[in-house]
Amino acid sequence: MVSKLALGFPLLSDADASRAIRPYGVWHDERGGIARPAVVIVGPGGDECFRWVARDFADRIAEDDVVAAVAALGLPPVRQAPPAAGTPEPGDTAMPVRALEPYFRGARFAAVAMGMRHPQVKADADAYVAEMDRYREAARTLRH
Amino acid sequence: MTDASAERTIVTAPDFTLTDQSGAGWTLSDHRDAAVLLVFYRGDW
């Protein structure tokens, strides 16, 4: 997946959740047991200086919040060569880039409707709508 | 959205060694010269 998506960072596997997922307290006993989506920033000295942990598999942190947390460390910028272009190897379930914007638009409409119908989840729905708007904007900037 | 039960004070991040996509070991404490952004995710699908 690193080459497929031309990622500029390593992907580490903690298949039995024993080395990082449980020690960092992000294990979730739902859906057969999975890691909660989470972001932890470890400072240069090895201290944990930021942590965000999802309530469940559907939560995502806003990208701007991650950037702000990193900026708050006040570290000098690091120049890093961009990752080499990978060769796309879409699997059977891959969604074409052109489908992403309408996909997120549909998810947005569903969240709007949920928030209207169920006032008790309005704040949660509004946050999800904002998330979908960010994803739609990102999808629009992707090269097709 | 943050799970309140997951909030905790600053602690030394637990060290670990995990295998990366090429099969090589990656150890957190080898990266004390920089900040490290750990993103936990459920994997590919």
PDB file of C-alpha atoms in Angstrom:
ATOM      1  CA  MET A   1       0.000   0.000   0.000  1.00  0.00           C
ATOM      2  CA  VAL A   2       2.982   2.330   0.592  1.00  0.00           C
ATOM      3  CA  SER A   3       3.986   2.164  -3.061  1.00  0.00           C
ATOM      4  CA  LYS A   4       0.419   1.905  -4.316  1.00  0.00           C
ATOM      5  CA  LEU A   5      -0.463   5.151  -2.595  1.00  0.00           C
ATOM      6  CA  ALA A   6       3.044   6.690  -2.768  1.00  0.00           C
ATOM      7  CA  LEU A   7       3.038   7.238   0.988  1.00  0.00           C
ATOM      8  CA  GLY A   8       5.869   9.285   2.454  1.00  0.00           C
ATOM      9  CA  PHE A   9       5.922   7.389   5.734  1.00  0.00           C
ATOM     10  CA  PRO A  10       6.245   3.763   6.834  1.00  0.00           C
ATOM     11  CA  LEU A  11       3.261   1.534   7.516  1.00  0.00           C
ATOM     12  CA  LEU A  12       3.765  -0.615  10.597  1.00  0.00           C
ATOM     13  CA  SER A  13       1.802  -3.734  11.399  1.00  0.00           C
ATOM     14  CA  ASP A  14       0.691  -4.632  14.924  1.00  0.00           C
ATOM     15  CA  ALA A  15      -1.334  -7.645  13.901  1.00  0.00           C
ATOM     16  CA  ASP A  16      -1.995  -8.997  17.400  1.00  0.00           C
ATOM     17  CA  ALA A  17      -2.356  -5.503  18.927  1.00  0.00           C
ATOM     18  CA  SER A  18       0.127  -6.340  21.686  1.00  0.00           C
ATOM     19  CA  ARG A  19       3.044  -4.033  20.915  1.00  0.00           C
ATOM     20  CA  ALA A  20       1.485  -0.633  20.305  1.00  0.00           C
ATOM     21  CA  ILE A  21      -2.300  -0.781  20.017  1.00  0.00           C
ATOM     22  CA  ARG A  22      -2.938  -2.070  23.559  1.00  0.00           C
ATOM     23  CA  PRO A  23       0.029  -0.295  25.238  1.00  0.00           C
ATOM     24  CA  TYR A  24      -1.200   3.013  23.810  1.00  0.00           C
ATOM     25  CA  GLY A  25      -4.718   2.333  25.044  1.00  0.00           C
ATOM     26  CA  VAL A  26      -6.430   2.494  21.671  1.00  0.00           C
ATOM     27  CA  TRP A  27      -7.826  -1.050  21.533  1.00  0.00           C
ATOM     28  CA  HIS A  28     -11.595  -1.245  21.166  1.00  0.00           C
ATOM     29  CA  ASP A  29     -13.591  -4.389  21.938  1.00  0.00           C
ATOM     30  CA  GLU A  30     -16.091  -3.777  19.177  1.00  0.00           C
ATOM     31  CA  ARG A  31     -16.617  -5.511  15.853  1.00  0.00           C
ATOM     32  CA  GLY A  32     -14.440  -8.392  16.934  1.00  0.00           C
ATOM     33  CA  GLY A  33     -11.806  -6.066  18.364  1.00  0.00           C
ATOM     34  CA  ILE A  34      -9.948  -3.405  16.374  1.00  0.00           C
ATOM     35  CA  ALA A  35      -7.765  -0.369  17.001  1.00  0.00           C
ATOM     36  CA  ARG A  36      -9.669   2.863  17.413  1.00  0.00           C
ATOM     37  CA  PRO A  37      -8.548   5.470  14.912  1.00  0.00           C
ATOM     38  CA  ALA A  38      -6.039   7.522  16.905  1.00  0.00           C
ATOM     39  CA  VAL A  39      -3.279  10.098  16.554  1.00  0.00           C
ATOM     40  CA  VAL A  40      -0.440  10.342  19.068  1.00  0.00           C
ATOM     41  CA  ILE A  41       2.439  12.783  18.788  1.00  0.00           C
ATOM     42  CA  VAL A  42       5.662  11.736  20.505  1.00  0.00           C
ATOM     43  CA  GLY A  43       7.997  14.660  21.139  1.00  0.00           C
ATOM     44  CA  PRO A  44      11.751  14.573  20.490  1.00  0.00           C
ATOM     45  CA  GLY A  45      12.395  13.527  24.093  1.00  0.00           C
ATOM     46  CA  GLY A  46      10.089  10.539  23.847  1.00  0.00           C
ATOM     47  CA  ASP A  47       7.180  12.042  25.751  1.00  0.00           C
ATOM     48  CA  GLU A  48       3.667  11.736  24.496  1.00  0.00           C
ATOM     49  CA  CYS A  49       2.604  15.343  23.919  1.00  0.00           C
ATOM     50  CA  PHE A  50      -0.660  15.012  22.013  1.00  0.00           C
ATOM     51  CA  ARG A  51      -3.275  12.316  21.851  1.00  0.00           C
ATOM     52  CA  TRP A  52      -6.604  11.999  20.113  1.00  0.00           C
ATOM     53  CA  VAL A  53      -8.535   8.753  20.291  1.00  0.00           C
ATOM     54  CA  ALA A  54     -11.752   8.040  18.418  1.00  0.00           C
ATOM     55  CA  ARG A  55     -14.912   7.002  20.231  1.00  0.00           C
ATOM     56  CA  ASP A  56     -15.374   4.265  17.644  1.00  0.00           C
ATOM     57  CA  PHE A  57     -14.293   3.233  14.163  1.00  0.00           C
ATOM     58  CA  ALA A  58     -16.155   6.085  12.462  1.00  0.00           C
ATOM     59  CA  ASP A  59     -14.479   9.075  14.143  1.00  0.00           C
ATOM     60  CA  ARG A  60     -11.691  10.969  12.389  1.00  0.00           C
ATOM     61  CA  ILE A  61      -9.601  13.843  13.651  1.00  0.00           C
ATOM     62  CA  ALA A  62      -9.642  16.996  11.532  1.00  0.00           C
ATOM     63  CA  GLU A  63      -6.446  17.408   9.544  1.00  0.00           C
ATOM     64  CA  ASP A  64      -6.114  21.013  10.706  1.00  0.00           C
ATOM     65  CA  ASP A  65      -6.089  19.835  14.327  1.00  0.00           C
ATOM     66  CA  VAL A  66      -3.169  17.509  13.612  1.00  0.00           C
ATOM     67  CA  VAL A  67      -1.248  20.269  11.839  1.00  0.00           C
ATOM     68  CA  ALA A  68      -1.927  22.669  14.734  1.00  0.00           C
ATOM     69  CA  ALA A  69      -0.718  20.117  17.282  1.00  0.00           C
ATOM     70  CA  VAL A  70       2.510  19.583  15.358  1.00  0.00           C
ATOM     71  CA  ALA A  71       3.017  23.337  14.922  1.00  0.00           C
ATOM     72  CA  ALA A  72       2.528  23.826  18.671  1.00  0.00           C
ATOM     73  CA  LEU A  73       5.703  21.833  19.273  1.00  0.00           C
ATOM     74  CA  GLY A  74       7.652  24.734  17.761  1.00  0.00           C
ATOM     75  CA  LEU A  75      10.119  22.482  15.997  1.00  0.00           C
ATOM     76  CA  PRO A  76      12.105  23.660  12.982  1.00  0.00           C
ATOM     77  CA  PRO A  77      10.720  22.524   9.648  1.00  0.00           C
ATOM     78  CA  VAL A  78      12.263  19.429   8.112  1.00  0.00           C
ATOM     79  CA  ARG A  79      12.771  19.227   4.390  1.00  0.00           C
ATOM     80  CA  GLN A  80      11.906  15.848   3.016  1.00  0.00           C
ATOM     81  CA  ALA A  81      12.030  14.619  -0.537  1.00  0.00           C
ATOM     82  CA  PRO A  82       8.573  13.834  -1.857  1.00  0.00           C
ATOM     83  CA  PRO A  83       7.817  10.127  -2.139  1.00  0.00           C
ATOM     84  CA  ALA A  84       8.567   8.492  -5.451  1.00  0.00           C
ATOM     85  CA  ALA A  85       5.556   8.127  -7.666  1.00  0.00           C
ATOM     86  CA  GLY A  86       4.042   4.695  -7.214  1.00  0.00           C
ATOM     87  CA  THR A  87       2.325   2.544  -9.774  1.00  0.00           C
ATOM     88  CA  PRO A  88      -1.416   2.457  -9.207  1.00  0.00           C
ATOM     89  CA  GLU A  89      -2.588  -1.054  -8.487  1.00  0.00           C
ATOM     90  CA  PRO A  90      -6.253  -0.612  -7.667  1.00  0.00           C
ATOM     91  CA  GLY A  91      -7.908  -3.617  -6.114  1.00  0.00           C
ATOM     92  CA  ASP A  92     -11.356  -4.898  -7.010  1.00  0.00           C
ATOM     93  CA  THR A  93     -13.067  -2.598  -4.530  1.00  0.00           C
ATOM     94  CA  ALA A  94     -11.121   0.566  -5.370  1.00  0.00           C
ATOM     95  CA  MET A  95     -13.277   3.611  -6.026  1.00  0.00           C
ATOM     96  CA  PRO A  96     -12.298   5.736  -9.026  1.00  0.00           C
ATOM     97  CA  VAL A  97     -11.145   9.239  -8.137  1.00  0.00           C
ATOM     98  CA  ARG A  98     -14.052  10.792 -10.037  1.00  0.00           C
ATOM     99  CA  ALA A  99     -16.467   8.909  -7.751  1.00  0.00           C
ATOM    100  CA  LEU A 100     -15.063  10.365  -4.539  1.00  0.00           C
ATOM    101  CA  GLU A 101     -16.712  13.779  -4.656  1.00  0.00           C
ATOM    102  CA  PRO A 102     -20.267  12.452  -5.256  1.00  0.00           C
ATOM    103  CA  TYR A 103     -19.623   9.730  -2.672  1.00  0.00           C
ATOM    104  CA  PHE A 104     -18.754  12.286   0.008  1.00  0.00           C
ATOM    105  CA  ARG A 105     -21.649  14.491  -1.146  1.00  0.00           C
ATOM    106  CA  GLY A 106     -24.049  11.612  -0.571  1.00  0.00           C
ATOM    107  CA  ALA A 107     -22.581  10.936   2.871  1.00  0.00           C
ATOM    108  CA  ARG A 108     -22.955  14.646   3.635  1.00  0.00           C
ATOM    109  CA  PHE A 109     -26.641  14.687   2.671  1.00  0.00           C
ATOM    110  CA  ALA A 110     -27.306  11.641   4.841  1.00  0.00           C
ATOM    111  CA  ALA A 111     -25.664  13.354   7.810  1.00  0.00           C
ATOM    112  CA  VAL A 112     -27.658  16.547   7.205  1.00  0.00           C
ATOM    113  CA  ALA A 113     -30.883  14.523   7.215  1.00  0.00           C
ATOM    114  CA  MET A 114     -29.921  12.657  10.379  1.00  0.00           C
ATOM    115  CA  GLY A 115     -29.177  15.922  12.151  1.00  0.00           C
ATOM    116  CA  MET A 116     -32.529  17.380  11.086  1.00  0.00           C
ATOM    117  CA  ARG A 117     -34.538  14.340  12.107  1.00  0.00           C
ATOM    118  CA  HIS A 118     -32.762  13.674  15.380  1.00  0.00           C
ATOM    119  CA  PRO A 119     -31.919  16.855  17.296  1.00  0.00           C
ATOM    120  CA  GLN A 120     -30.042  14.870  19.932  1.00  0.00           C
ATOM    121  CA  VAL A 121     -27.362  13.994  17.371  1.00  0.00           C
ATOM    122  CA  LYS A 122     -27.331  17.369  15.587  1.00  0.00           C
ATOM    123  CA  ALA A 123     -23.883  18.402  16.879  1.00  0.00           C
ATOM    124  CA  ASP A 124     -22.392  15.068  15.881  1.00  0.00           C
ATOM    125  CA  ALA A 125     -24.066  15.241  12.470  1.00  0.00           C
ATOM    126  CA  ASP A 126     -22.825  18.801  11.942  1.00  0.00           C
ATOM    127  CA  ALA A 127     -19.255  17.705  12.687  1.00  0.00           C
ATOM    128  CA  TYR A 128     -19.626  14.886  10.170  1.00  0.00           C
ATOM    129  CA  VAL A 129     -21.013  17.291   7.561  1.00  0.00           C
ATOM    130  CA  ALA A 130     -17.965  19.530   8.048  1.00  0.00           C
ATOM    131  CA  GLU A 131     -15.727  16.477   7.688  1.00  0.00           C
ATOM    132  CA  MET A 132     -17.420  15.510   4.425  1.00  0.00           C
ATOM    133  CA  ASP A 133     -16.970  19.067   3.146  1.00  0.00           C
ATOM    134  CA  ARG A 134     -13.236  18.827   3.807  1.00  0.00           C
ATOM    135  CA  TYR A 135     -13.070  15.478   1.996  1.00  0.00           C
ATOM    136  CA  ARG A 136     -15.066  16.848  -0.947  1.00  0.00           C
ATOM    137  CA  GLU A 137     -12.644  19.749  -1.255  1.00  0.00           C
ATOM    138  CA  ALA A 138      -9.716  17.328  -1.122  1.00  0.00           C
ATOM    139  CA  ALA A 139     -11.344  15.089  -3.752  1.00  0.00           C
ATOM    140  CA  ARG A 140     -11.809  18.075  -6.045  1.00  0.00           C
ATOM    141  CA  THR A 141      -8.093  18.855  -5.871  1.00  0.00           C
ATOM    142  CA  LEU A 142      -7.034  15.331  -6.871  1.00  0.00           C
ATOM    143  CA  ARG A 143      -5.790  14.844 -10.371  1.00  0.00           C
ATOM    144  CA  HIS A 144      -8.042  12.515 -12.275  1.00  0.00           C
TER     145      HIS A 144
ATOM    146  CA  MET B   1     -14.213  13.942  18.951  1.00  0.00           C
ATOM    147  CA  THR B   2     -12.234  12.594  21.838  1.00  0.00           C
ATOM    148  CA  ASP B   3     -12.982   9.711  24.131  1.00  0.00           C
ATOM    149  CA  ALA B   4     -12.760  11.330  27.555  1.00  0.00           C
ATOM    150  CA  SER B   5     -11.632   8.061  29.091  1.00  0.00           C
ATOM    151  CA  ALA B   6      -8.573   8.143  26.848  1.00  0.00           C
ATOM    152  CA  GLU B   7      -7.393  11.523  28.140  1.00  0.00           C
ATOM    153  CA  ARG B   8      -4.305  11.299  30.242  1.00  0.00           C
ATOM    154  CA  THR B   9      -1.421  13.429  31.356  1.00  0.00           C
ATOM    155  CA  ILE B  10       1.874  13.561  29.524  1.00  0.00           C
ATOM    156  CA  VAL B  11       3.731  10.312  29.856  1.00  0.00           C
ATOM    157  CA  THR B  12       6.724   8.707  28.245  1.00  0.00           C
ATOM    158  CA  ALA B  13       5.408   7.079  25.109  1.00  0.00           C
ATOM    159  CA  PRO B  14       5.658   3.283  25.336  1.00  0.00           C
ATOM    160  CA  ASP B  15       8.518   2.092  23.174  1.00  0.00           C
ATOM    161  CA  PHE B  16       7.871  -0.554  20.554  1.00  0.00           C
ATOM    162  CA  THR B  17       9.378  -2.278  17.552  1.00  0.00           C
ATOM    163  CA  LEU B  18       7.100  -3.175  14.683  1.00  0.00           C
ATOM    164  CA  THR B  19       7.626  -4.452  11.156  1.00  0.00           C
ATOM    165  CA  ASP B  20       7.210  -2.053   8.268  1.00  0.00           C
ATOM    166  CA  GLN B  21       5.917  -2.707   4.767  1.00  0.00           C
ATOM    167  CA  SER B  22       9.284  -4.039   3.608  1.00  0.00           C
ATOM    168  CA  GLY B  23       9.695  -6.410   6.539  1.00  0.00           C
ATOM    169  CA  ALA B  24      12.234  -4.228   8.338  1.00  0.00           C
ATOM    170  CA  GLY B  25      11.974  -3.443  12.031  1.00  0.00           C
ATOM    171  CA  TRP B  26      11.012   0.090  13.091  1.00  0.00           C
ATOM    172  CA  THR B  27      11.669   1.142  16.675  1.00  0.00           C
ATOM    173  CA  LEU B  28      10.158   4.263  18.193  1.00  0.00           C
ATOM    174  CA  SER B  29      13.154   5.050  20.412  1.00  0.00           C
ATOM    175  CA  ASP B  30      15.407   5.218  17.325  1.00  0.00           C
ATOM    176  CA  HIS B  31      13.622   8.476  16.469  1.00  0.00           C
ATOM    177  CA  ARG B  32      14.280  10.575  19.563  1.00  0.00           C
ATOM    178  CA  ASP B  33      15.880  13.285  17.409  1.00  0.00           C
ATOM    179  CA  ALA B  34      12.523  14.243  15.930  1.00  0.00           C
ATOM    180  CA  ALA B  35       8.857  14.337  16.729  1.00  0.00           C
ATOM    181  CA  VAL B  36       6.959  11.257  15.619  1.00  0.00           C
ATOM    182  CA  LEU B  37       3.337  11.303  14.504  1.00  0.00           C
ATOM    183  CA  LEU B  38       1.745   7.936  15.211  1.00  0.00           C
ATOM    184  CA  VAL B  39      -1.507   7.303  13.373  1.00  0.00           C
ATOM    185  CA  PHE B  40      -3.439   4.220  14.428  1.00  0.00           C
ATOM    186  CA  TYR B  41      -5.710   2.822  11.796  1.00  0.00           C
ATOM    187  CA  ARG B  42      -7.426  -0.438  11.157  1.00  0.00           C
ATOM    188  CA  GLY B  43      -5.472  -1.308   8.052  1.00  0.00           C
ATOM    189  CA  ASP B  44      -6.143  -1.759   4.378  1.00  0.00           C
ATOM    190  CA  TRP B  45      -9.370  -3.079   2.943  1.00  0.00           C
TER     191      TRP B  45
END
